[in-house]
């Protein structure tokens, strides 16, 4: 569309920016349209871990949208996750590992393409989250780095010549420049502004907001609105790439190493990209040893609904089936229940059977979960992703498995003594209806910990729930702090 001698659209006057040289980098720009797939060898472990790190960032973007955070609040929350899991320093940074950071970003994007291309809903959600991440990076990027990226690409836009700009002077100036007492300054600003023509379908957001001049199917876009063209181009290219990937995906079916990983990753938006939760001291315990007699009271204050449901079922039936015992037992183990106290707890709970039957059929399994029998593995507690796994109905996530009426009744009966009211349910059910189950659980946490100073949008120190033990441990910490440093189990909750 342009002659080789013409300057590319969006190219600005050269800017001297100390430290912005990127000629030595394999990835010269922090921004990336991901046109080319990664062509390097990758270990299976790296394939999965880098994708999980990116998924944590995208899950935070989805969670922020579900919780109606402002753009500034969302950007801050996502930036925090990026600093932890997907660092991307600018070219001006003094760090030497810029290429390694961008290599990880490049690889993780394409791995998640494989995971999220398999249904229209997953593709839509992935495009929305990735487009938001690109926009945040675009706005955060240094001016010189951003201009260097824009000048490296051809966005297929027509620069508006001076005569055409003069022809539509009235329309363009009235739309983009508000009337001013100083007409000379207004006119000078108009003369300085550069305009580009694109088909109106490429800037639907500007058309919808009436922020662009339209003429015979062309949209006249000022340089101050050029980001709309860039964002739309990114989104359009990614949509097409995902559709193409979906057509090619069946070729992977024979690779038994990758399919389970991709299946696990595709559940990431639903479960908030969980991982094995660890305590603050690096171990799985919460810092205090629990006694068997403390569990019932703790379940009423600190347990997420999935574990509270298992506890109530155990107390009602004096029994849980194998997978229920495994899931709940590992949760209590990580919460700080020793193997000796666990045996006491389960023996008391299984009150309808004899000591002989308990010792023969259940004691071994309890010790096994603590790594004291069998292959002596230190089994972690199940995270939200595993609790929500397909087929996990009987011992799964209530927000996912319960029908709406039963869920609302269960929420009120479980948490009304902690301040949850019927007026809180529409907000929670809206999140459930959007399949944002971990965000709904986070909202319940916020409501039920209002007496500890938690407000809407706070989450768990700014994060959403991704693990039942994360929920319980943070709840105990809040109650302990509210009690002035004493035991959180000694605090009396008073509700109206």
XYZ file of C-alpha atoms in Angstrom:
496
model
C 0.000 0.000 0.000
C 2.966 2.296 0.575
C 5.983 2.900 -1.560
C 9.242 1.802 -0.067
C 10.376 5.410 0.207
C 7.352 6.423 2.236
C 7.499 6.604 5.989
C 5.426 3.941 7.753
C 2.204 4.969 9.491
C 2.601 6.041 13.113
C 6.295 6.739 12.573
C 7.200 9.752 14.681
C 10.190 12.014 14.725
C 13.204 10.201 16.129
C 13.570 10.254 19.885
C 16.809 9.852 21.786
C 16.196 7.529 24.717
C 19.104 6.507 26.863
C 19.379 2.774 27.227
C 16.626 2.000 24.719
C 18.877 0.324 22.158
C 17.664 -3.202 21.507
C 19.618 -4.170 18.399
C 21.461 -6.901 20.316
C 18.257 -8.593 21.500
C 16.579 -11.569 19.890
C 13.299 -10.028 21.075
C 13.885 -6.297 20.517
C 10.433 -5.220 21.706
C 8.512 -5.782 24.924
C 5.280 -5.706 22.912
C 4.583 -8.712 20.705
C 1.922 -9.626 18.166
C 3.048 -13.281 18.333
C 3.126 -13.661 14.542
C 5.726 -16.422 14.580
C 5.594 -19.566 16.745
C 8.566 -20.406 18.982
C 11.076 -22.483 17.024
C 13.218 -23.887 19.812
C 13.361 -27.047 21.892
C 11.374 -26.990 25.119
C 11.368 -29.451 28.014
C 7.956 -30.760 29.081
C 8.394 -29.220 32.522
C 9.120 -25.773 31.073
C 6.222 -26.206 28.635
C 3.828 -26.548 31.570
C 5.318 -24.222 34.170
C 5.676 -21.179 31.924
C 2.078 -21.632 30.746
C 0.851 -21.853 34.340
C 2.671 -18.636 35.168
C 0.976 -16.822 32.293
C -2.350 -18.373 33.238
C -2.114 -16.825 36.697
C -1.847 -13.417 35.073
C -4.769 -14.029 32.688
C -6.881 -15.446 35.511
C -6.275 -12.221 37.452
C -7.496 -10.248 34.432
C -10.688 -12.325 34.266
C -11.183 -12.047 38.003
C -10.779 -8.266 37.908
C -13.393 -8.003 35.177
C -15.807 -10.260 37.072
C -15.368 -8.146 40.197
C -16.004 -4.882 38.303
C -12.684 -3.362 39.248
C -11.783 -0.043 37.658
C -9.123 -0.023 34.956
C -6.602 1.433 37.394
C -7.393 -1.216 40.037
C -7.194 -3.995 37.465
C -3.894 -2.722 36.107
C -2.400 -2.628 39.602
C -3.594 -6.172 40.405
C -2.330 -7.576 37.108
C 0.991 -5.758 37.437
C 1.464 -7.444 40.826
C 0.877 -10.867 39.280
C 3.229 -10.067 36.398
C 5.970 -9.089 38.843
C 5.588 -12.524 40.437
C 5.052 -14.765 37.438
C 5.639 -13.041 34.083
C 8.262 -10.332 34.427
C 8.732 -8.160 31.325
C 11.260 -5.372 31.848
C 11.521 -2.463 29.360
C 14.531 -1.974 27.082
C 15.750 0.798 29.353
C 16.160 -1.739 32.153
C 19.646 -2.650 33.300
C 18.706 -6.333 33.555
C 20.629 -8.712 31.305
C 17.903 -11.329 30.944
C 15.446 -9.391 28.756
C 15.609 -12.027 26.030
C 14.930 -14.811 28.535
C 11.914 -12.951 29.924
C 10.521 -12.387 26.440
C 11.284 -15.943 25.392
C 9.136 -17.156 28.296
C 6.388 -14.722 27.324
C 6.531 -15.915 23.718
C 6.446 -19.602 24.627
C 3.708 -19.285 27.266
C 1.430 -17.427 24.844
C 1.617 -20.214 22.277
C 1.175 -23.001 24.826
C -2.039 -21.364 26.028
C -3.161 -21.005 22.428
C -3.109 -24.791 22.250
C -5.048 -25.053 25.507
C -7.722 -22.447 24.759
C -8.390 -22.944 21.057
C -10.682 -25.952 21.481
C -14.026 -24.254 21.987
C -15.597 -20.981 20.970
C -16.088 -19.929 24.600
C -12.454 -20.611 25.524
C -11.230 -18.770 22.429
C -13.402 -15.755 23.233
C -12.193 -15.590 26.829
C -8.564 -16.073 25.849
C -8.707 -13.308 23.230
C -10.305 -10.931 25.711
C -7.746 -11.647 28.435
C -4.736 -11.510 26.083
C -5.979 -8.277 24.488
C -6.322 -6.723 27.921
C -2.796 -7.809 28.843
C -1.456 -6.335 25.590
C -3.252 -3.053 26.254
C -1.829 -2.842 29.784
C 1.680 -3.458 28.499
C 1.167 -0.910 25.722
C 0.153 1.762 28.207
C 3.013 0.872 30.578
C 5.665 0.825 27.861
C 8.173 3.650 27.640
C 7.425 6.120 24.853
C 10.571 5.341 22.848
C 10.092 1.561 23.182
C 6.482 1.848 22.059
C 7.374 3.985 19.038
C 10.136 1.565 18.065
C 7.615 -1.286 18.119
C 5.053 0.639 16.053
C 7.678 1.600 13.479
C 8.693 -2.059 13.146
C 5.259 -3.022 11.779
C 3.016 -2.005 8.911
C -0.531 -1.494 10.184
C -1.891 -0.939 6.673
C -3.215 2.578 7.278
C -3.432 5.468 4.842
C -1.963 8.784 5.975
C -4.406 11.612 5.310
C -2.761 14.133 2.949
C -2.782 17.851 3.742
C -5.385 18.757 1.099
C -7.835 16.128 2.353
C -7.217 17.209 5.933
C -8.033 20.806 4.934
C -11.157 19.640 3.089
C -12.607 18.092 6.247
C -11.194 20.704 8.594
C -14.553 21.519 10.169
C -15.533 17.906 10.872
C -12.134 16.873 12.176
C -11.480 19.898 14.345
C -14.960 19.901 15.888
C -14.685 16.217 16.788
C -11.199 16.149 18.252
C -10.611 19.691 19.489
C -13.068 21.315 21.883
C -13.873 24.999 21.355
C -11.361 27.229 23.090
C -11.074 30.901 23.881
C -7.675 30.830 22.213
C -8.536 29.892 18.630
C -4.932 30.345 17.548
C -3.781 27.557 19.880
C -6.671 25.338 18.774
C -5.786 25.850 15.131
C -2.101 25.155 15.779
C -2.969 21.925 17.608
C -5.108 20.830 14.667
C -2.292 21.546 12.222
C 0.151 19.473 14.290
C -2.161 16.487 14.563
C -1.611 13.619 12.114
C -4.541 11.580 10.772
C -4.811 8.114 9.282
C -7.577 6.475 7.272
C -8.732 2.932 7.966
C -11.888 1.027 7.158
C -14.425 1.756 9.881
C -14.670 -1.961 10.760
C -11.133 -1.780 12.163
C -12.063 0.706 14.886
C -15.492 -0.433 16.116
C -14.841 0.900 19.612
C -14.263 4.426 18.298
C -17.337 4.200 16.073
C -19.482 2.987 18.969
C -18.354 5.887 21.155
C -18.710 8.435 18.291
C -15.080 9.398 18.643
C -14.173 9.151 14.961
C -15.136 10.968 11.753
C -16.671 8.604 9.171
C -16.829 9.269 5.432
C -17.757 6.685 2.764
C -16.702 3.742 4.896
C -13.434 5.330 6.036
C -12.637 6.313 9.595
C -10.316 9.295 10.057
C -8.266 8.446 13.144
C -5.975 10.992 14.833
C -2.625 9.878 16.180
C -3.941 10.347 19.723
C -6.402 7.509 19.033
C -3.986 5.274 17.131
C -3.953 2.738 19.963
C -7.482 1.685 18.971
C -6.182 0.503 15.589
C -3.347 -1.382 17.250
C -5.553 -3.099 19.839
C -8.117 -4.094 17.212
C -5.371 -5.450 14.971
C -3.961 -7.534 17.818
C -7.385 -8.945 18.685
C -8.286 -9.718 15.076
C -5.012 -11.500 14.385
C -5.293 -13.569 17.568
C -8.860 -14.635 16.753
C -7.775 -15.898 13.329
C -4.716 -17.622 14.773
C -6.819 -19.473 17.374
C -9.240 -20.710 14.730
C -6.336 -22.006 12.665
C -4.798 -23.659 15.725
C -8.110 -25.372 16.477
C -8.086 -26.949 13.007
C -4.538 -28.216 13.502
C -4.987 -29.439 17.083
C -6.181 -32.996 16.228
C -2.641 -33.724 15.066
C -1.550 -33.544 18.717
C -3.905 -36.302 19.832
C -1.187 -38.924 19.491
C 1.135 -37.079 21.853
C 0.103 -38.427 25.247
C 2.577 -36.104 26.984
C 0.888 -32.859 25.949
C -2.846 -33.579 25.957
C -3.158 -34.012 29.765
C -1.238 -30.760 30.291
C -3.459 -28.876 27.857
C -6.599 -30.318 29.437
C -5.380 -29.110 32.820
C -4.542 -25.637 31.521
C -7.916 -25.209 29.823
C -9.577 -25.367 33.245
C -7.441 -22.490 34.492
C -9.959 -19.675 34.065
C -12.563 -21.653 35.986
C -10.352 -22.474 38.946
C -8.128 -19.413 39.021
C -4.932 -21.186 37.979
C -4.311 -23.018 41.243
C -1.079 -24.468 42.483
C -0.064 -26.446 45.560
C -0.516 -23.964 48.390
C 2.323 -23.539 50.843
C 2.358 -21.818 54.193
C 4.283 -18.608 54.795
C 7.149 -20.451 56.451
C 7.708 -22.665 53.419
C 5.967 -25.705 54.833
C 2.393 -26.819 54.442
C 1.295 -26.140 57.994
C -0.198 -22.914 59.244
C 2.258 -22.503 62.101
C -0.042 -23.903 64.831
C -0.733 -27.539 65.622
C -4.430 -28.306 65.599
C -6.260 -30.593 67.972
C -9.019 -32.913 66.870
C -11.572 -31.168 69.085
C -10.867 -27.804 67.395
C -11.959 -28.877 63.899
C -15.718 -28.576 64.321
C -15.525 -24.999 65.597
C -12.970 -24.051 62.947
C -15.224 -25.350 60.182
C -17.882 -22.820 61.175
C -15.532 -19.854 60.865
C -12.668 -20.570 58.524
C -13.568 -23.276 56.008
C -14.453 -22.634 52.365
C -17.758 -24.108 51.327
C -16.262 -27.198 49.659
C -14.565 -28.290 52.903
C -17.452 -27.193 55.112
C -19.736 -29.411 53.025
C -17.435 -32.410 53.518
C -17.198 -31.743 57.251
C -20.972 -31.476 57.654
C -21.520 -34.648 55.670
C -19.005 -36.479 57.843
C -20.721 -35.326 61.045
C -24.157 -36.211 59.685
C -23.358 -39.678 58.304
C -20.372 -40.549 60.513
C -18.700 -41.610 57.288
C -17.193 -40.371 54.027
C -16.369 -42.378 50.929
C -12.765 -42.855 49.865
C -12.278 -39.734 47.737
C -14.083 -37.577 50.258
C -11.829 -38.859 53.056
C -8.755 -38.280 50.896
C -9.706 -34.737 49.949
C -10.781 -33.660 53.428
C -7.942 -35.509 55.157
C -5.286 -33.799 53.055
C -6.933 -30.438 53.694
C -6.759 -30.990 57.469
C -3.200 -32.271 57.224
C -2.016 -29.117 55.437
C -4.020 -26.996 57.857
C -1.843 -28.332 60.677
C -3.513 -31.497 61.990
C -0.841 -34.008 62.998
C -1.172 -37.679 62.151
C -1.886 -38.553 65.793
C -4.637 -35.957 66.023
C -5.955 -37.041 62.620
C -6.417 -40.585 63.868
C -8.274 -39.230 66.911
C -10.459 -37.018 64.704
C -11.387 -39.742 62.216
C -11.974 -42.354 64.919
C -14.392 -40.042 66.716
C -16.102 -39.146 63.427
C -16.536 -42.831 62.476
C -18.398 -43.506 65.700
C -20.676 -46.205 64.253
C -17.900 -48.720 63.617
C -15.808 -50.790 66.026
C -12.195 -50.100 66.942
C -11.141 -53.281 65.189
C -12.808 -52.287 61.923
C -11.356 -48.785 62.103
C -7.820 -50.050 62.717
C -8.042 -52.603 59.898
C -9.713 -50.451 57.226
C -8.907 -46.794 57.922
C -5.813 -46.253 60.110
C -3.415 -47.361 57.353
C -4.925 -44.922 54.816
C -4.674 -42.026 57.276
C -1.002 -42.749 57.896
C -0.492 -43.186 54.140
C -1.679 -39.620 53.421
C 0.973 -38.374 55.863
C 3.716 -40.281 54.050
C 4.154 -42.831 56.834
C 3.060 -45.902 54.863
C 3.377 -47.246 51.326
C 5.729 -45.257 49.131
C 5.927 -42.603 51.867
C 5.077 -39.667 49.581
C 4.208 -36.276 51.049
C 0.865 -35.747 49.318
C -0.293 -32.126 48.870
C -3.856 -31.028 49.496
C -6.073 -30.655 46.450
C -6.266 -27.185 44.940
C -9.310 -25.562 43.347
C -8.374 -26.798 39.894
C -8.423 -30.394 41.124
C -11.597 -29.890 43.162
C -13.328 -28.537 40.044
C -12.010 -31.238 37.716
C -14.593 -32.772 35.366
C -16.398 -35.601 37.111
C -15.725 -34.224 40.599
C -19.408 -33.979 41.460
C -19.882 -35.624 44.842
C -16.808 -33.980 46.370
C -16.414 -31.072 43.972
C -16.922 -27.334 44.193
C -20.443 -26.394 45.366
C -20.354 -23.201 43.295
C -19.940 -25.372 40.204
C -22.010 -28.461 41.051
C -25.018 -27.127 42.997
C -28.076 -25.821 41.193
C -28.752 -22.095 41.873
C -31.554 -22.588 44.410
C -29.644 -25.164 46.435
C -26.492 -23.071 46.326
C -28.213 -19.975 47.679
C -29.836 -21.962 50.479
C -26.530 -23.611 51.317
C -24.699 -20.277 51.390
C -27.185 -18.747 53.808
C -27.249 -21.760 56.107
C -23.433 -21.991 56.084
C -22.409 -18.360 56.430
C -25.333 -16.310 57.767
C -23.769 -16.330 61.246
C -20.692 -14.680 59.705
C -22.647 -11.827 58.176
C -23.782 -13.187 54.809
C -27.265 -11.889 53.949
C -29.784 -12.525 51.211
C -28.879 -9.126 49.751
C -25.358 -10.436 49.068
C -26.548 -13.372 46.973
C -27.266 -11.634 43.612
C -23.667 -10.452 43.375
C -22.375 -13.948 44.164
C -24.797 -15.703 41.829
C -23.853 -13.375 38.982
C -20.264 -14.593 39.288
C -21.445 -18.202 39.424
C -23.543 -17.633 36.303
C -20.428 -16.368 34.528
C -18.628 -19.621 35.535
C -16.202 -17.582 37.644
C -16.492 -19.968 40.570
C -13.234 -19.043 42.307
C -14.240 -15.376 42.158
C -17.630 -16.206 43.713
C -15.806 -18.000 46.532
C -13.568 -14.944 46.940
C -16.628 -12.702 47.186
C -18.063 -14.925 49.942
C -14.741 -14.632 51.777
C -14.928 -10.828 51.569
C -18.510 -10.711 52.882
C -17.898 -13.136 55.739
C -14.719 -11.370 56.859
C -16.090 -7.854 56.886
C -15.759 -7.804 60.673
C -12.010 -8.267 60.177
C -11.772 -5.199 57.955
C -12.024 -6.972 54.582
C -13.868 -4.923 51.954
C -15.281 -5.753 48.554
C -12.438 -6.121 46.098
C -9.809 -6.891 48.744
C -9.826 -10.644 48.192
C -7.116 -12.502 50.060
C -4.421 -9.836 50.237
C -5.375 -8.771 46.722
C -5.613 -12.310 45.327
C -8.579 -14.546 44.641
C -9.150 -17.992 46.108
C -7.240 -20.721 44.292
C -6.867 -23.285 47.092
C -9.093 -24.353 50.027
C -6.127 -24.170 52.406
C -5.322 -20.667 51.222
C -8.882 -19.650 52.183
C -8.740 -21.283 55.625
C -5.234 -20.116 56.508
C -5.923 -16.503 55.558
C -9.191 -16.584 57.499
C -7.381 -17.746 60.623
C -4.746 -15.049 60.208
C -7.400 -12.339 59.963
C -9.272 -13.545 63.036
C -6.025 -13.839 64.975
C -5.081 -10.267 64.072
C -8.569 -9.037 65.006
C -8.239 -10.811 68.351
C -5.081 -8.834 69.102
C -2.601 -11.587 68.362
C -4.300 -14.270 70.429
C -5.649 -17.506 69.070
C -8.163 -17.025 66.282
C -10.123 -19.928 67.763
C -10.749 -17.924 70.969
C -12.453 -15.042 69.180
C -16.219 -14.852 69.540
C -18.099 -13.788 66.410
C -21.118 -11.597 67.123
C -23.583 -10.963 64.326
C -26.849 -9.093 64.299
